[in-house]
Amino acid sequence: MAYKRNKNLKDLLVRADIGNSFTHPHTGKNISINKYYTCESRYVVYLNKCPSGLAYVGETTQNVKERIKQHKSNIRCKLLHLPIPAHFHEMKHTVSQLRYQVIDNV
C-alpha cells in the first residue's frame, strides 16, 4: 500500500526574482527594471531562467501567477512540444528550478 501526501505551500510556490535589474543572457549587459510588478500584474513581459543559463522571454495578458502556474504544469505534464517543458526535460531540470522575473509591461 502506498500513500501520497497532499501538496503543501512549498509545492505551490515558485521563487520569484524581484530585483531591479537583470543580465541579458547572451550579451551579458545589465538591464534596469524601472517599475514594480507583483504576481497579480497583467500585460507583462517576463523572463524565465533555468540553471543552465538559458532564458525564455514571454509575454502574457494574464496575471503573472496564473501564467507561471501554467508553465509549471506544462513541465510536470511533460508537454514536450512546448519549448520550456522540452528544455527542462532534456536538461533534467525540475519544476522547483524554474525562476522568473517580470521585466516590462506591454
Short mmCIF file of C-alpha atoms in Angstrom, two decimals:
data_model
loop_
_atom_site.label_atom_id
_atom_site.label_comp_id
_atom_site.label_asym_id
_atom_site.label_seq_id
_atom_site.Cartn_x
_atom_site.Cartn_y
_atom_site.Cartn_z
CA MET A 1 0.00 0.00 0.00
CA ALA A 2 1.28 3.48 -0.81
CA TYR A 3 0.21 6.90 0.29
CA LYS A 4 0.61 10.19 -1.49
CA ARG A 5 0.89 13.30 0.63
CA ASN A 6 -1.16 16.39 -0.12
CA LYS A 7 0.51 19.40 -1.68
CA ASN A 8 1.83 21.91 0.80
CA LEU A 9 2.64 25.59 0.43
CA LYS A 10 6.22 24.88 -0.69
CA ASP A 11 4.90 22.77 -3.60
CA LEU A 12 2.74 25.66 -4.80
CA LEU A 13 5.29 28.47 -4.62
CA VAL A 14 7.87 29.43 -7.21
CA ARG A 15 10.87 31.54 -6.40
CA ALA A 16 10.48 34.96 -7.97
CA ASP A 17 13.39 37.22 -8.65
CA ILE A 18 12.10 40.69 -7.81
CA GLY A 19 15.34 42.52 -8.39
CA ASN A 20 15.52 45.89 -10.11
CA SER A 21 17.74 44.65 -12.94
CA PHE A 22 18.69 41.53 -14.86
CA THR A 23 21.60 40.44 -17.01
CA HIS A 24 20.90 39.72 -20.66
CA PRO A 25 21.68 36.00 -21.10
CA HIS A 26 23.51 36.41 -24.43
CA THR A 27 25.20 39.80 -24.28
CA GLY A 28 25.86 39.97 -20.53
CA LYS A 29 24.52 43.54 -20.49
CA ASN A 30 22.86 44.66 -17.24
CA ILE A 31 19.33 45.98 -17.92
CA SER A 32 17.40 48.06 -15.38
CA ILE A 33 13.75 47.47 -14.49
CA ASN A 34 12.06 50.78 -13.75
CA LYS A 35 8.69 49.61 -12.43
CA TYR A 36 7.38 47.45 -9.60
CA TYR A 37 5.46 44.29 -10.51
CA THR A 38 3.63 41.69 -8.42
CA CYS A 39 2.28 38.21 -9.11
CA GLU A 40 -1.05 39.89 -9.87
CA SER A 41 0.44 42.15 -12.59
CA ARG A 42 -1.09 41.69 -16.04
CA TYR A 43 0.03 42.57 -19.57
CA VAL A 44 3.70 41.98 -18.83
CA VAL A 45 6.87 40.67 -20.43
CA TYR A 46 8.62 38.11 -18.25
CA LEU A 47 11.89 36.21 -18.25
CA ASN A 48 12.06 32.51 -17.33
CA LYS A 49 15.53 31.38 -16.31
CA CYS A 50 16.96 27.90 -15.92
CA PRO A 51 20.09 26.64 -14.13
CA SER A 52 21.89 26.01 -17.43
CA GLY A 53 21.91 29.76 -18.13
CA LEU A 54 19.31 29.84 -20.89
CA ALA A 55 16.40 32.24 -20.76
CA TYR A 56 12.93 32.34 -22.28
CA VAL A 57 11.18 35.66 -22.75
CA GLY A 58 7.41 35.58 -22.90
CA GLU A 59 4.51 37.95 -22.65
CA THR A 60 1.10 37.46 -21.14
CA THR A 61 -2.20 39.25 -20.70
CA GLN A 62 -2.98 37.01 -17.71
CA ASN A 63 -1.67 37.76 -14.26
CA VAL A 64 1.86 36.51 -13.74
CA LYS A 65 0.86 33.98 -11.10
CA GLU A 66 -1.51 32.16 -13.47
CA ARG A 67 0.99 32.13 -16.34
CA ILE A 68 3.77 30.71 -14.18
CA LYS A 69 1.37 28.05 -12.86
CA GLN A 70 0.74 27.06 -16.49
CA HIS A 71 4.48 26.78 -17.16
CA LYS A 72 4.90 24.61 -14.05
CA SER A 73 2.00 22.38 -15.07
CA ASN A 74 3.38 22.03 -18.60
CA ILE A 75 6.76 20.94 -17.18
CA ARG A 76 5.14 18.44 -14.80
CA CYS A 77 2.91 17.01 -17.57
CA LYS A 78 5.92 16.80 -19.92
CA LEU A 79 4.31 18.65 -22.80
CA LEU A 80 7.44 18.28 -24.90
CA HIS A 81 6.06 20.09 -27.94
CA LEU A 82 6.40 23.32 -25.91
CA PRO A 83 9.84 24.94 -25.58
CA ILE A 84 10.11 25.29 -21.79
CA PRO A 85 8.97 21.76 -20.85
CA ALA A 86 11.09 20.28 -23.66
CA HIS A 87 14.20 22.08 -22.40
CA PHE A 88 13.54 21.19 -18.75
CA HIS A 89 13.03 17.53 -19.70
CA GLU A 90 16.14 17.39 -21.90
CA MET A 91 18.35 19.02 -19.27
CA LYS A 92 16.73 17.07 -16.40
CA HIS A 93 15.72 20.25 -14.57
CA THR A 94 12.91 20.13 -12.03
CA VAL A 95 9.91 22.42 -11.61
CA SER A 96 11.49 23.83 -8.45
CA GLN A 97 14.39 25.15 -10.56
CA LEU A 98 12.10 27.41 -12.61
CA ARG A 99 12.92 31.06 -11.94
CA TYR A 100 11.13 34.02 -13.42
CA GLN A 101 11.28 37.79 -13.37
CA VAL A 102 8.87 40.35 -14.77
CA ILE A 103 10.89 42.76 -16.88
CA ASP A 104 8.41 45.12 -18.55
CA ASN A 105 4.76 45.78 -19.28
CA VAL A 106 3.09 45.53 -22.69
#
